[in-house]
Structures are given as structure tokens and as C-alpha cells.
mmCIF file of C-alpha atoms in Angstrom:
data_model
loop_
_atom_site.group_PDB
_atom_site.id
_atom_site.type_symbol
_atom_site.label_atom_id
_atom_site.label_comp_id
_atom_site.label_asym_id
_atom_site.label_seq_id
_atom_site.Cartn_x
_atom_site.Cartn_y
_atom_site.Cartn_z
ATOM 1 C CA UNK P 184 -0.032 -0.276 0.157
ATOM 2 C CA UNK P 185 1.563 3.285 -0.567
ATOM 3 C CA UNK P 186 1.409 6.390 0.961
ATOM 4 C CA UNK P 187 -1.998 8.619 1.383
ATOM 5 C CA UNK P 188 -1.354 12.278 2.967
ATOM 6 C CA UNK P 189 -4.343 12.551 3.776
ATOM 7 C CA UNK P 190 -5.064 9.296 5.496
ATOM 8 C CA UNK P 191 -0.958 7.914 6.933
ATOM 9 C CA UNK P 192 -0.240 4.547 7.417
ATOM 10 C CA UNK P 193 -0.315 5.470 11.472
ATOM 11 C CA UNK P 194 -3.807 5.892 11.213
ATOM 12 C CA UNK P 195 -5.660 3.732 9.238
ATOM 13 C CA UNK P 196 -6.299 1.229 12.171
ATOM 14 C CA UNK P 197 -9.096 4.168 13.119
ATOM 15 C CA UNK P 198 -11.250 3.369 10.311
ATOM 16 C CA UNK P 199 -11.910 -0.027 11.559
ATOM 17 C CA UNK P 200 -13.210 1.654 15.502
ATOM 18 C CA UNK P 201 -15.052 4.756 13.758
ATOM 19 C CA UNK P 202 -18.906 4.143 13.844
ATOM 20 C CA UNK P 203 -21.549 7.351 12.928
ATOM 21 C CA UNK P 204 -22.978 9.668 16.012
ATOM 22 C CA UNK P 205 -25.399 12.461 16.166
ATOM 23 C CA UNK P 206 -28.425 14.077 17.245
ATOM 24 C CA UNK P 207 -31.251 15.453 15.582
ATOM 25 C CA UNK P 208 -33.415 17.264 17.894
ATOM 26 C CA UNK P 209 -35.735 18.915 14.980
ATOM 27 C CA UNK P 210 -40.336 18.564 15.592
ATOM 28 C CA UNK P 211 -40.254 18.666 11.400
ATOM 29 C CA UNK P 212 -37.759 15.600 11.442
ATOM 30 C CA UNK P 213 -39.138 13.348 13.679
ATOM 31 C CA UNK P 214 -42.334 13.465 13.243
ATOM 32 C CA UNK P 215 -42.695 15.089 9.441
ATOM 33 C CA UNK P 216 -40.244 14.592 8.047
ATOM 34 C CA UNK P 217 -38.746 11.392 9.492
ATOM 35 C CA UNK P 218 -42.105 9.242 8.058
ATOM 36 C CA UNK P 219 -41.574 10.498 4.176
ATOM 37 C CA UNK P 220 -37.237 9.408 4.067
ATOM 38 C CA UNK P 221 -38.917 6.013 5.751
ATOM 39 C CA UNK P 222 -41.365 5.456 2.770
ATOM 40 C CA UNK P 223 -39.237 6.675 0.936
ATOM 41 C CA UNK P 224 -36.084 4.636 1.057
ATOM 42 C CA UNK P 225 -38.525 1.191 0.029
ATOM 43 C CA UNK P 226 -38.544 3.554 -2.923
ATOM 44 C CA UNK P 227 -35.211 2.429 -3.899
ATOM 45 C CA UNK P 228 -33.244 -1.185 -5.312
ATOM 46 C CA UNK P 229 -31.411 -2.995 -1.696
ATOM 47 C CA UNK P 230 -29.005 -3.149 -5.153
ATOM 48 C CA UNK P 231 -27.687 1.133 -5.110
ATOM 49 C CA UNK P 232 -25.572 2.124 -3.451
ATOM 50 C CA UNK P 233 -25.956 5.684 -0.870
ATOM 51 C CA UNK P 234 -23.483 7.314 -2.416
ATOM 52 C CA UNK P 235 -25.031 6.932 -6.123
ATOM 53 C CA UNK P 236 -28.146 8.312 -4.032
ATOM 54 C CA UNK P 237 -26.566 11.071 -2.810
ATOM 55 C CA UNK P 238 -24.417 11.813 -6.058
ATOM 56 C CA UNK P 239 -27.856 12.075 -7.685
ATOM 57 C CA UNK P 240 -28.917 14.515 -5.127
ATOM 58 C CA UNK P 241 -26.115 16.378 -6.148
ATOM 59 C CA UNK P 242 -26.578 16.218 -10.193
ATOM 60 C CA UNK P 243 -29.889 17.695 -8.960
ATOM 61 C CA UNK P 244 -27.485 21.380 -6.938
ATOM 62 C CA UNK P 245 -25.857 20.784 -10.819
ATOM 63 C CA UNK P 246 -28.261 21.121 -12.515
ATOM 64 C CA UNK P 247 -29.993 23.990 -10.843
ATOM 65 C CA UNK P 248 -27.249 26.124 -11.011
ATOM 66 C CA UNK P 249 -26.417 25.418 -14.773
ATOM 67 C CA UNK P 250 -29.821 25.728 -15.879
ATOM 68 C CA UNK P 251 -29.489 29.460 -13.341
ATOM 69 C CA UNK P 252 -25.766 30.385 -15.591
ATOM 70 C CA UNK P 253 -27.692 30.028 -18.405
ATOM 71 C CA UNK P 254 -30.487 32.580 -17.642
ATOM 72 C CA UNK P 255 -27.969 34.715 -15.392
ATOM 73 C CA UNK P 256 -24.230 33.733 -15.995
ATOM 74 C CA UNK P 257 -22.803 36.951 -13.240
ATOM 75 C CA UNK P 258 -26.303 36.045 -11.237
ATOM 76 C CA UNK P 259 -27.457 39.517 -11.606
ATOM 77 C CA UNK P 260 -30.969 38.862 -14.359
ATOM 78 C CA UNK P 261 -33.867 36.901 -13.720
ATOM 79 C CA UNK P 262 -34.068 34.322 -14.763
ATOM 80 C CA UNK P 263 -37.391 32.997 -16.798
ATOM 81 C CA UNK P 264 -40.656 31.736 -13.504
ATOM 82 C CA UNK P 265 -40.491 27.348 -14.455
ATOM 83 C CA UNK P 266 -37.115 27.805 -13.216
ATOM 84 C CA UNK P 267 -36.787 29.368 -9.966
ATOM 85 C CA UNK P 268 -40.535 26.481 -9.448
ATOM 86 C CA UNK P 269 -36.225 23.809 -10.430
ATOM 87 C CA UNK P 270 -34.954 25.478 -7.704
ATOM 88 C CA UNK P 271 -36.912 24.525 -5.289
ATOM 89 C CA UNK P 272 -37.497 21.149 -6.137
ATOM 90 C CA UNK P 273 -33.988 20.684 -6.958
ATOM 91 C CA UNK P 274 -33.346 21.254 -3.211
ATOM 92 C CA UNK P 275 -36.047 19.680 -1.947
ATOM 93 C CA UNK P 276 -34.678 16.717 -3.326
ATOM 94 C CA UNK P 277 -31.656 16.422 -2.716
ATOM 95 C CA UNK P 278 -32.650 17.132 0.414
ATOM 96 C CA UNK P 279 -35.013 14.148 1.169
ATOM 97 C CA UNK P 280 -31.896 11.745 -1.446
ATOM 98 C CA UNK P 281 -29.201 13.139 1.436
ATOM 99 C CA UNK P 282 -31.268 12.497 4.146
ATOM 100 C CA UNK P 283 -31.697 8.849 2.932
ATOM 101 C CA UNK P 284 -27.749 7.555 1.888
ATOM 102 C CA UNK P 285 -27.852 6.066 6.386
ATOM 103 C CA UNK P 286 -31.241 4.732 5.849
ATOM 104 C CA UNK P 287 -30.078 3.262 2.840
ATOM 105 C CA UNK P 288 -26.394 1.853 3.864
ATOM 106 C CA UNK P 289 -28.157 0.364 6.645
ATOM 107 C CA UNK P 290 -30.117 -2.124 4.771
ATOM 108 C CA UNK P 291 -27.923 -2.620 2.423
ATOM 109 C CA UNK P 292 -24.926 -3.184 5.354
ATOM 110 C CA UNK P 293 -22.733 -0.312 4.163
ATOM 111 C CA UNK P 294 -22.337 1.716 6.755
ATOM 112 C CA UNK P 295 -18.875 3.397 7.317
ATOM 113 C CA UNK P 296 -16.736 6.216 7.256
ATOM 114 C CA UNK P 297 -16.993 6.565 3.363
ATOM 115 C CA UNK P 298 -20.339 6.983 3.297
ATOM 116 C CA UNK P 299 -19.443 10.526 5.709
ATOM 117 C CA UNK P 300 -17.137 11.874 3.885
ATOM 118 C CA UNK P 301 -19.149 12.057 0.661
ATOM 119 C CA UNK P 302 -22.285 13.033 2.617
ATOM 120 C CA UNK P 303 -20.570 15.608 4.647
ATOM 121 C CA UNK P 304 -18.154 16.028 1.115
ATOM 122 C CA UNK P 305 -21.727 16.702 -0.977
ATOM 123 C CA UNK P 306 -23.316 18.553 1.041
ATOM 124 C CA UNK P 307 -20.304 21.245 2.086
ATOM 125 C CA UNK P 308 -20.322 22.333 -2.448
ATOM 126 C CA UNK P 309 -23.801 22.690 -2.244
ATOM 127 C CA UNK P 310 -23.093 24.842 0.448
ATOM 128 C CA UNK P 311 -22.233 27.214 -2.050
ATOM 129 C CA UNK P 312 -23.669 26.604 -5.094
ATOM 130 C CA UNK P 313 -27.324 27.603 -2.786
ATOM 131 C CA UNK P 314 -26.014 30.595 -1.458
ATOM 132 C CA UNK P 315 -25.579 31.587 -5.350
ATOM 133 C CA UNK P 316 -28.697 30.386 -6.802
ATOM 134 C CA UNK P 317 -30.262 31.931 -3.898
ATOM 135 C CA UNK P 318 -28.907 35.240 -4.481
ATOM 136 C CA UNK P 319 -29.837 35.290 -7.651
ATOM 137 C CA UNK P 320 -33.583 34.498 -6.782
ATOM 138 C CA UNK P 321 -33.741 36.753 -3.837
ATOM 139 C CA UNK P 322 -31.847 39.398 -6.141
ATOM 140 C CA UNK P 323 -29.101 40.063 -3.396
ATOM 141 C CA UNK P 324 -26.870 40.173 -6.804
ATOM 142 C CA UNK P 325 -22.904 41.207 -6.839
ATOM 143 C CA UNK P 326 -23.238 42.627 -2.852
ATOM 144 C CA UNK P 327 -21.786 42.314 -0.122
ATOM 145 C CA UNK P 328 -25.179 41.243 0.888
ATOM 146 C CA UNK P 329 -23.591 37.867 -0.729
ATOM 147 C CA UNK P 330 -21.288 38.184 0.664
ATOM 148 C CA UNK P 331 -22.057 38.136 4.288
ATOM 149 C CA UNK P 332 -24.666 35.878 3.121
ATOM 150 C CA UNK P 333 -21.854 33.609 1.633
ATOM 151 C CA UNK P 334 -19.775 33.841 4.761
ATOM 152 C CA UNK P 335 -22.771 32.600 6.646
ATOM 153 C CA UNK P 336 -23.215 29.780 6.446
ATOM 154 C CA UNK P 337 -19.760 28.558 5.203
ATOM 155 C CA UNK P 338 -20.155 29.085 9.281
ATOM 156 C CA UNK P 339 -22.885 27.704 10.146
ATOM 157 C CA UNK P 340 -20.678 25.091 8.643
ATOM 158 C CA UNK P 341 -17.554 24.525 9.200
ATOM 159 C CA UNK P 342 -18.929 25.460 13.126
ATOM 160 C CA UNK P 343 -20.947 22.131 13.306
ATOM 161 C CA UNK P 344 -17.586 20.087 11.382
ATOM 162 C CA UNK P 345 -15.436 21.417 14.153
ATOM 163 C CA UNK P 346 -18.259 20.378 16.624
ATOM 164 C CA UNK P 347 -18.437 17.408 15.782
ATOM 165 C CA UNK P 348 -14.095 16.607 15.904
ATOM 166 C CA UNK P 349 -14.392 17.508 19.660
ATOM 167 C CA UNK P 350 -17.879 15.671 20.754
ATOM 168 C CA UNK P 351 -17.354 12.663 17.942
ATOM 169 C CA UNK P 352 -22.022 13.528 17.739
ATOM 170 C CA UNK P 353 -22.969 15.796 14.585
ATOM 171 C CA UNK P 354 -25.777 17.992 16.839
ATOM 172 C CA UNK P 355 -28.977 19.253 15.260
ATOM 173 C CA UNK P 356 -30.581 21.484 16.480
ATOM 174 C CA UNK P 357 -34.848 22.089 17.089
ATOM 175 C CA UNK P 358 -34.191 24.910 14.203
ATOM 176 C CA UNK P 359 -31.439 23.524 11.830
ATOM 177 C CA UNK P 360 -29.208 23.818 8.709
ATOM 178 C CA UNK P 361 -29.642 21.142 6.869
ATOM 179 C CA UNK P 362 -33.425 20.574 7.727
ATOM 180 C CA UNK P 363 -35.694 24.087 8.221
ATOM 181 C CA UNK P 364 -32.251 26.198 6.860
ATOM 182 C CA UNK P 365 -32.988 23.905 4.055
ATOM 183 C CA UNK P 366 -36.789 23.861 3.357
ATOM 184 C CA UNK P 367 -36.875 28.195 3.926
ATOM 185 C CA UNK P 368 -34.527 27.871 1.015
ATOM 186 C CA UNK P 369 -36.267 25.767 -1.077
ATOM 187 C CA UNK P 370 -39.892 27.910 -0.037
ATOM 188 C CA UNK P 371 -38.549 30.960 -0.546
ATOM 189 C CA UNK P 372 -37.457 29.984 -4.541
ATOM 190 C CA UNK P 373 -41.062 28.784 -4.790
ATOM 191 C CA UNK P 374 -42.340 32.017 -3.590
ATOM 192 C CA UNK P 375 -39.673 33.601 -5.786
ATOM 193 C CA UNK P 376 -41.100 31.662 -8.834
ATOM 194 C CA UNK P 377 -45.007 32.993 -7.856
ATOM 195 C CA UNK P 378 -44.411 36.226 -7.647
ATOM 196 C CA UNK P 379 -41.421 36.957 -8.411
ATOM 197 C CA UNK P 380 -38.169 39.002 -7.830
ATOM 198 C CA UNK P 381 -39.023 41.960 -7.273
ATOM 199 C CA UNK P 382 -41.350 40.536 -4.314
ATOM 200 C CA UNK P 383 -38.177 41.135 -1.713
ATOM 201 C CA UNK P 384 -37.211 44.034 -2.355
ATOM 202 C CA UNK P 385 -40.129 45.725 -0.575
ATOM 203 C CA UNK P 386 -38.760 46.767 3.008
ATOM 204 C CA UNK P 387 -39.838 45.000 5.749
ATOM 205 C CA UNK P 388 -42.751 47.707 6.921
ATOM 206 C CA UNK P 389 -44.207 48.696 3.487
ATOM 207 C CA UNK P 390 -44.684 44.783 2.923
ATOM 208 C CA UNK P 391 -46.006 44.365 6.067
ATOM 209 C CA UNK P 392 -48.585 47.877 5.775
ATOM 210 C CA UNK P 393 -46.997 50.298 8.333
ATOM 211 C CA UNK P 394 -46.233 53.376 8.574
ATOM 212 C CA UNK P 395 -42.640 54.635 7.272
ATOM 213 C CA UNK P 396 -42.379 56.857 10.875
ATOM 214 C CA UNK P 397 -43.048 53.309 12.902
ATOM 215 C CA UNK P 398 -40.244 52.173 14.789
ATOM 216 C CA UNK P 399 -38.459 54.483 13.688
ATOM 217 C CA UNK P 400 -35.050 52.735 15.811
ATOM 218 C CA UNK P 401 -35.448 49.981 13.508
ATOM 219 C CA UNK P 402 -34.075 49.976 10.528
ATOM 220 C CA UNK P 403 -35.947 49.803 7.328
ATOM 221 C CA UNK P 404 -34.454 47.070 5.220
ATOM 222 C CA UNK P 405 -35.663 45.340 1.801
ATOM 223 C CA UNK P 406 -37.449 41.611 2.879
ATOM 224 C CA UNK P 407 -33.612 39.699 0.762
ATOM 225 C CA UNK P 408 -31.775 41.567 3.201
ATOM 226 C CA UNK P 409 -33.808 41.606 6.388
ATOM 227 C CA UNK P 410 -33.002 37.736 5.668
ATOM 228 C CA UNK P 411 -29.003 37.980 5.921
ATOM 229 C CA UNK P 412 -30.024 39.779 8.808
ATOM 230 C CA UNK P 413 -32.031 36.586 10.749
ATOM 231 C CA UNK P 414 -28.819 34.471 9.450
ATOM 232 C CA UNK P 415 -26.295 36.658 11.068
ATOM 233 C CA UNK P 416 -28.419 36.229 14.882
ATOM 234 C CA UNK P 417 -28.867 32.336 13.798
ATOM 235 C CA UNK P 418 -25.564 31.977 13.445
ATOM 236 C CA UNK P 419 -24.591 34.109 17.143
ATOM 237 C CA UNK P 420 -27.278 30.928 18.382
ATOM 238 C CA UNK P 421 -24.977 28.388 16.835
ATOM 239 C CA UNK P 422 -21.975 29.103 18.338
ATOM 240 C CA UNK P 423 -23.340 29.195 21.764
ATOM 241 C CA UNK P 424 -24.406 25.757 21.984
ATOM 242 C CA UNK P 425 -20.973 25.120 19.501
ATOM 243 C CA UNK P 426 -19.207 25.724 22.176
ATOM 244 C CA UNK P 427 -20.741 25.048 24.648
ATOM 245 C CA UNK P 428 -20.687 21.926 23.119
ATOM 246 C CA UNK P 429 -16.735 21.364 22.565
ATOM 247 C CA UNK P 430 -16.103 22.662 26.236
ATOM 248 C CA UNK P 431 -18.363 19.676 27.820
ATOM 249 C CA UNK P 432 -17.408 17.212 25.904
ATOM 250 C CA UNK P 433 -13.243 18.163 26.940
ATOM 251 C CA UNK P 434 -14.663 18.293 30.188
ATOM 252 C CA UNK P 435 -15.408 15.153 30.217
ATOM 253 C CA UNK P 436 -12.634 13.618 28.794
ATOM 254 C CA UNK P 437 -10.993 15.559 31.094
ATOM 255 C CA UNK P 438 -8.971 17.426 28.699
ATOM 256 C CA UNK P 439 -7.908 21.370 27.714
ATOM 257 C CA UNK P 440 -10.542 22.880 26.324
ATOM 258 C CA UNK P 441 -7.824 26.231 24.884
ATOM 259 C CA UNK P 442 -6.254 23.853 22.685
ATOM 260 C CA UNK P 443 -9.736 22.513 20.865
ATOM 261 C CA UNK P 444 -11.018 26.362 21.088
ATOM 262 C CA UNK P 445 -8.526 27.331 18.834
ATOM 263 C CA UNK P 446 -10.166 24.966 16.055
ATOM 264 C CA UNK P 447 -11.755 28.234 14.569
ATOM 265 C CA UNK P 448 -9.082 30.188 13.824
ATOM 266 C CA UNK P 449 -8.090 28.555 10.493
ATOM 267 C CA UNK P 450 -12.131 30.236 9.558
ATOM 268 C CA UNK P 451 -11.539 33.306 11.065
ATOM 269 C CA UNK P 452 -8.526 33.893 10.049
ATOM 270 C CA UNK P 453 -9.628 33.217 6.291
ATOM 271 C CA UNK P 454 -12.360 34.955 6.700
ATOM 272 C CA UNK P 455 -10.277 37.883 7.646
ATOM 273 C CA UNK P 456 -7.818 37.673 4.749
ATOM 274 C CA UNK P 457 -10.677 37.372 1.829
ATOM 275 C CA UNK P 458 -12.151 40.630 3.627
ATOM 276 C CA UNK P 459 -9.786 43.240 3.517
ATOM 277 C CA UNK P 460 -8.611 41.079 -0.515
ATOM 278 C CA UNK P 461 -12.649 42.297 -1.061
ATOM 279 C CA UNK P 462 -11.873 45.673 0.494
ATOM 280 C CA UNK P 463 -9.124 46.358 -1.768
ATOM 281 C CA UNK P 464 -10.429 45.366 -5.259
ATOM 282 C CA UNK P 465 -14.472 46.298 -4.848
ATOM 283 C CA UNK P 466 -14.363 45.154 -7.962
ATOM 284 C CA UNK P 467 -14.304 41.671 -6.678
ATOM 285 C CA UNK P 468 -17.588 42.707 -5.645
ATOM 286 C CA UNK P 469 -19.557 44.399 -8.240
ATOM 287 C CA UNK P 470 -17.947 42.023 -10.973
ATOM 288 C CA UNK P 471 -16.566 38.707 -9.923
ATOM 289 C CA UNK P 472 -18.645 37.545 -7.538
ATOM 290 C CA UNK P 473 -18.954 34.078 -9.247
ATOM 291 C CA UNK P 474 -15.720 32.880 -9.905
ATOM 292 C CA UNK P 475 -14.725 33.993 -6.432
ATOM 293 C CA UNK P 476 -18.382 32.545 -5.007
ATOM 294 C CA UNK P 477 -16.910 29.573 -6.656
ATOM 295 C CA UNK P 478 -13.392 29.461 -5.656
ATOM 296 C CA UNK P 479 -13.906 29.678 -2.123
ATOM 297 C CA UNK P 480 -16.746 27.063 -2.433
ATOM 298 C CA UNK P 481 -13.776 25.131 -3.622
ATOM 299 C CA UNK P 482 -11.591 25.664 -0.970
ATOM 300 C CA UNK P 483 -14.224 25.624 1.965
ATOM 301 C CA UNK P 484 -14.842 21.724 0.878
ATOM 302 C CA UNK P 485 -11.005 20.541 0.400
ATOM 303 C CA UNK P 486 -11.123 22.319 4.433
ATOM 304 C CA UNK P 487 -14.296 20.465 5.522
ATOM 305 C CA UNK P 488 -13.124 17.455 3.190
ATOM 306 C CA UNK P 489 -9.732 17.294 5.343
ATOM 307 C CA UNK P 490 -11.769 18.208 8.908
ATOM 308 C CA UNK P 491 -13.925 14.908 8.711
ATOM 309 C CA UNK P 492 -10.758 12.349 7.290
ATOM 310 C CA UNK P 493 -9.566 13.963 10.922
ATOM 311 C CA UNK P 494 -12.220 13.096 12.447
ATOM 312 C CA UNK P 495 -12.731 9.581 11.219
ATOM 313 C CA UNK P 496 -9.295 8.586 11.533
ATOM 314 C CA UNK P 497 -8.571 10.423 14.765
ATOM 315 C CA UNK P 498 -6.089 12.331 12.945
ATOM 316 C CA UNK P 499 -4.972 15.951 14.452
ATOM 317 C CA UNK P 500 -6.639 18.605 13.918
ATOM 318 C CA UNK P 501 -5.899 20.406 10.512
ATOM 319 C CA UNK P 502 -4.962 23.986 11.278
ATOM 320 C CA UNK P 503 -3.504 25.065 7.551
ATOM 321 C CA UNK P 504 -3.612 23.769 3.800
ATOM 322 C CA UNK P 505 -2.847 24.808 0.799
ATOM 323 C CA UNK P 506 -6.232 26.738 -0.397
ATOM 324 C CA UNK P 507 -5.153 28.960 1.882
ATOM 325 C CA UNK P 508 -2.460 30.069 -0.136
ATOM 326 C CA UNK P 509 -4.196 31.901 -3.483
ATOM 327 C CA UNK P 510 -6.378 33.174 -0.537
ATOM 328 C CA UNK P 511 -3.090 34.813 1.370
ATOM 329 C CA UNK P 512 -0.996 35.764 -1.855
ATOM 330 C CA UNK P 513 -4.040 37.692 -3.328
ATOM 331 C CA UNK P 514 -5.110 39.749 -0.444
ATOM 332 C CA UNK P 515 -1.437 40.793 0.160
ATOM 333 C CA UNK P 516 -1.463 41.745 -3.484
ATOM 334 C CA UNK P 517 -4.471 43.703 -3.121
ATOM 335 C CA UNK P 518 -2.824 45.516 0.012
ATOM 336 C CA UNK P 519 0.122 46.165 -1.435
ATOM 337 C CA UNK P 520 -1.017 49.605 -2.036
ATOM 338 C CA UNK P 521 -1.668 50.683 1.285
ATOM 339 C CA UNK P 522 2.214 49.947 2.754
ATOM 340 C CA UNK P 523 2.927 52.285 -0.729
ATOM 341 C CA UNK P 524 4.321 49.619 -3.774
ATOM 342 C CA UNK P 525 3.113 48.175 -6.539
ATOM 343 C CA UNK P 526 0.616 45.353 -6.916
ATOM 344 C CA UNK P 527 2.165 42.121 -8.426
ATOM 345 C CA UNK P 528 -1.052 42.619 -11.367
ATOM 346 C CA UNK P 529 -2.913 44.688 -11.717
ATOM 347 C CA UNK P 530 -7.178 45.184 -10.573
ATOM 348 C CA UNK P 531 -7.404 44.202 -13.939
ATOM 349 C CA UNK P 532 -6.099 40.829 -14.277
ATOM 350 C CA UNK P 533 -7.992 39.716 -10.449
ATOM 351 C CA UNK P 534 -10.470 38.167 -12.781
ATOM 352 C CA UNK P 535 -7.985 35.897 -14.524
ATOM 353 C CA UNK P 536 -6.203 35.394 -10.965
ATOM 354 C CA UNK P 537 -9.353 33.991 -9.326
ATOM 355 C CA UNK P 538 -9.791 31.577 -11.769
ATOM 356 C CA UNK P 539 -6.622 30.864 -11.844
ATOM 357 C CA UNK P 540 -7.441 30.018 -8.379
ATOM 358 C CA UNK P 541 -10.261 28.373 -8.524
ATOM 359 C CA UNK P 542 -8.890 25.919 -11.474
ATOM 360 C CA UNK P 543 -6.029 25.550 -8.159
ATOM 361 C CA UNK P 544 -8.777 23.990 -5.888
ATOM 362 C CA UNK P 545 -11.264 22.372 -8.008
ATOM 363 C CA UNK P 546 -8.108 20.267 -9.022
ATOM 364 C CA UNK P 547 -6.679 20.554 -4.794
ATOM 365 C CA UNK P 548 -9.973 19.169 -4.198
ATOM 366 C CA UNK P 549 -9.715 16.571 -6.798
ATOM 367 C CA UNK P 550 -6.922 15.405 -5.818
ATOM 368 C CA UNK P 551 -7.828 14.493 -1.766
ATOM 369 C CA UNK P 552 -11.374 12.563 -3.262
ATOM 370 C CA UNK P 553 -10.295 10.943 -5.320
ATOM 371 C CA UNK P 554 -7.198 9.639 -3.121
ATOM 372 C CA UNK P 555 -9.359 9.556 0.269
ATOM 373 C CA UNK P 556 -12.346 7.911 -1.933
ATOM 374 C CA UNK P 557 -9.616 4.994 -2.840
ATOM 375 C CA UNK P 558 -7.875 4.413 0.103
ATOM 376 C CA UNK P 559 -11.356 4.214 2.453
ATOM 377 C CA UNK P 560 -12.125 1.598 -0.468
ATOM 378 C CA UNK P 561 -8.093 0.499 -0.826
ATOM 379 C CA UNK P 562 -9.021 -0.751 3.786
ATOM 380 C CA UNK P 563 -12.715 -1.854 3.534
ATOM 381 C CA UNK P 564 -12.773 -3.550 -0.096
ATOM 382 C CA UNK P 565 -15.484 -2.456 -1.432
ATOM 383 C CA UNK P 566 -16.319 0.372 -4.503
ATOM 384 C CA UNK P 567 -17.864 3.684 -3.884
ATOM 385 C CA UNK P 568 -20.997 4.099 -6.130
ATOM 386 C CA UNK P 569 -22.033 0.570 -6.751
ATOM 387 C CA UNK P 570 -21.957 -2.442 -3.552
ATOM 388 C CA UNK P 571 -19.100 -4.570 -4.097
ATOM 389 C CA UNK P 572 -20.467 -7.150 -1.459
ATOM 390 C CA UNK P 573 -24.374 -7.362 -1.371
ATOM 391 C CA UNK P 574 -25.661 -9.089 2.074
ATOM 392 C CA UNK P 575 -29.271 -9.230 3.091
ATOM 393 C CA UNK P 576 -31.043 -5.781 3.943
ATOM 394 C CA UNK P 577 -31.817 -5.902 7.728
#
């Protein structure tokens, strides 16, 4: 067996010790979606691999993204009504298939760390793709509001993965992103298809028929900006809950808390670096947000993939990786004039650099995914998208 840089030899045996642990406190999952998912999985043949089901769901999101790019390649145009309906349907299908892959794994006797890695990998990429789709539907377009919404969604995902690494359990609260959050976005897509994108440009007071003087101390935000603001409040709640779970888990194991808290610094640090780059290069925000969002999304997928791999193999928490390098260099170049130096390449070349960053992150992510999937398949003597050793249903 050749050396794998992502799963060193001394950690491979930990793959056999891995067992998934999850807590879902959602009433919607328990009483509505749960029975639906239990019934839905029975429509899939016992010979279909769980990862194939997940992959089919992710392809629905990719199809939605391609549809949007056809009608609004820069995110700022308006798509036909049917397209927004398809965005909602596609996301709901993705959620459904993503929810039943674990049930299919138990039916087929194929549960294991590969399923979690594949599932979380698709979820991480889907997060950024849905930001692009929602930004178009809500008419956030290329703006700092889209940047903020991207930051909020990635922060929630990073926090959840960091929490799972240190507690060994994936916690889903009474209102979580994978359940209620996705359904909320589905509803937003369907509303956009029915009423048009213009509905999100109304202010909250005008939409509710209130006087502009009503509660003047509260800003009268547009509906699209209001939803992003609500997301900010939700993130604060998730931060508090996540920190409580991690601190308790560390204390229960008689381990120091500080080293665990260091794990949030990579996301905070990379977010600050991204802000300094965008602040020095506003043309990215206003003109080149598509390659930026795709690049950041793939880099995030790579980072989260390393975290999940470390979790299932009990490796040290990854604090730095190569996906940060293009981000650091881009911010460094953009801010050189602030220190009295000329940029190494001008603003007119930044679009090309962003697409280069996207290609770099895509190559890095592909290298990671192929190597880890092949290593896990070799270790467990399985295949990724087909069932190598069929077993009877449980």
C-alpha cells in the first residue's frame, strides 16, 4: 500500500473504530420528514449504493446551477418563473436523497466512514452553490450582502464540523440548516417563482403595510436583506451552542479546552484575509463574484474534507492547508499599495487570477477526494458507487 498524505499509515487502523453518532432535535424531522424519508428509501433497490443516491441528489443542484448560469451568467439577471420552481424542487430532492443515504446504508449493510465523507463533501459544496442560486432569486446579486450570506452559511457548516470533531457527535438543533434551513430556502425559491424576484426588494414596513414612522429606531430593511440579517442572529445562537457542546465534551474527557477552541481560528483567519482582499479590490464584489464564490466554495470543501477525514481517523485537527495559499497571496497583492508598493498584478488581472484560483482549488479538491475515496475503498474492500459485497437487508 502506497503512502497516502491524507490518511497516514499510522492512522488507517482507526477507520475500523469509527461509528457515526448523531442527535437530531428537530420536531419536523421526527414527526413529518422522518416518516417520509423512511418510506422514500423503500423505493430504491437494495442493490443501489448509498453514495449513488447522494450523488444523484447533488446532480440536481448542479443542474439548477447550470440553469441559472444560462439565464443569468453573472448572477444579476432574472430567470424564468419555472427555473425558480425547479431550484426549489431540486433542492428538496437533494435534501431527501441526502437524508436517506444513511438509511440505505443500513438496509444494505454498507455503513462506514466513506459514506460520511461523501455525504459531508456534497453538503459542503452544495452550501456554496445554493448561495449563488439564492442570491439570484433574492436579487442580492453581486454585493456585500451575498458575501455576508456566504460567510454565514459556511460559518455554520464549519462550526458544525468542528463541533463533531471534538464531541464525536453531529448535533442538529431544533432549527438546523440541513432540515429547516433547507426547507426555508425551498419556500423562498417557490415564492420567487410565483411572485417574481421583485417581491424581495420591498421593505419590511411596506410589505406589512406599516407607516415609515413605525418603530423609527429599527432600520427598514428590504426583505432580502432582512433574511440575511436573521441568518446573522441564527449564527450567533449556533456559535453559543457549539461552544457549549465542545467545552462540555472536553471537560468530560479531562482534556484542556483551549486547544479545541484554536480550531475555529482557521475559519476566522481566512475570513478576515478574504475581507481585506475584497475591501482592497471592490471590483471583485461588484463584477467577479461568481468565480470568487466558486473558488471559496471549493476551498471550503477541501478544508472541511480534511476536518472530516481527521475526525474519522482520529488525526490531529488540521489548522492549515494549501487552499489558503491563493487566498493569502491575493490579499497580499491587493493590499500592497496600502504599504507604498505597487501590486504584483493590477486590478484588471484579478479576474484571471480568480479563475486560476478556482482551477487550483478544483485540482486540490479532486486530488483529495480521489485519494481518500480510493484509500477507503482499498481498506474496506468496497466500491464507492456500487455495492461490491451485497448483504441481506436488515
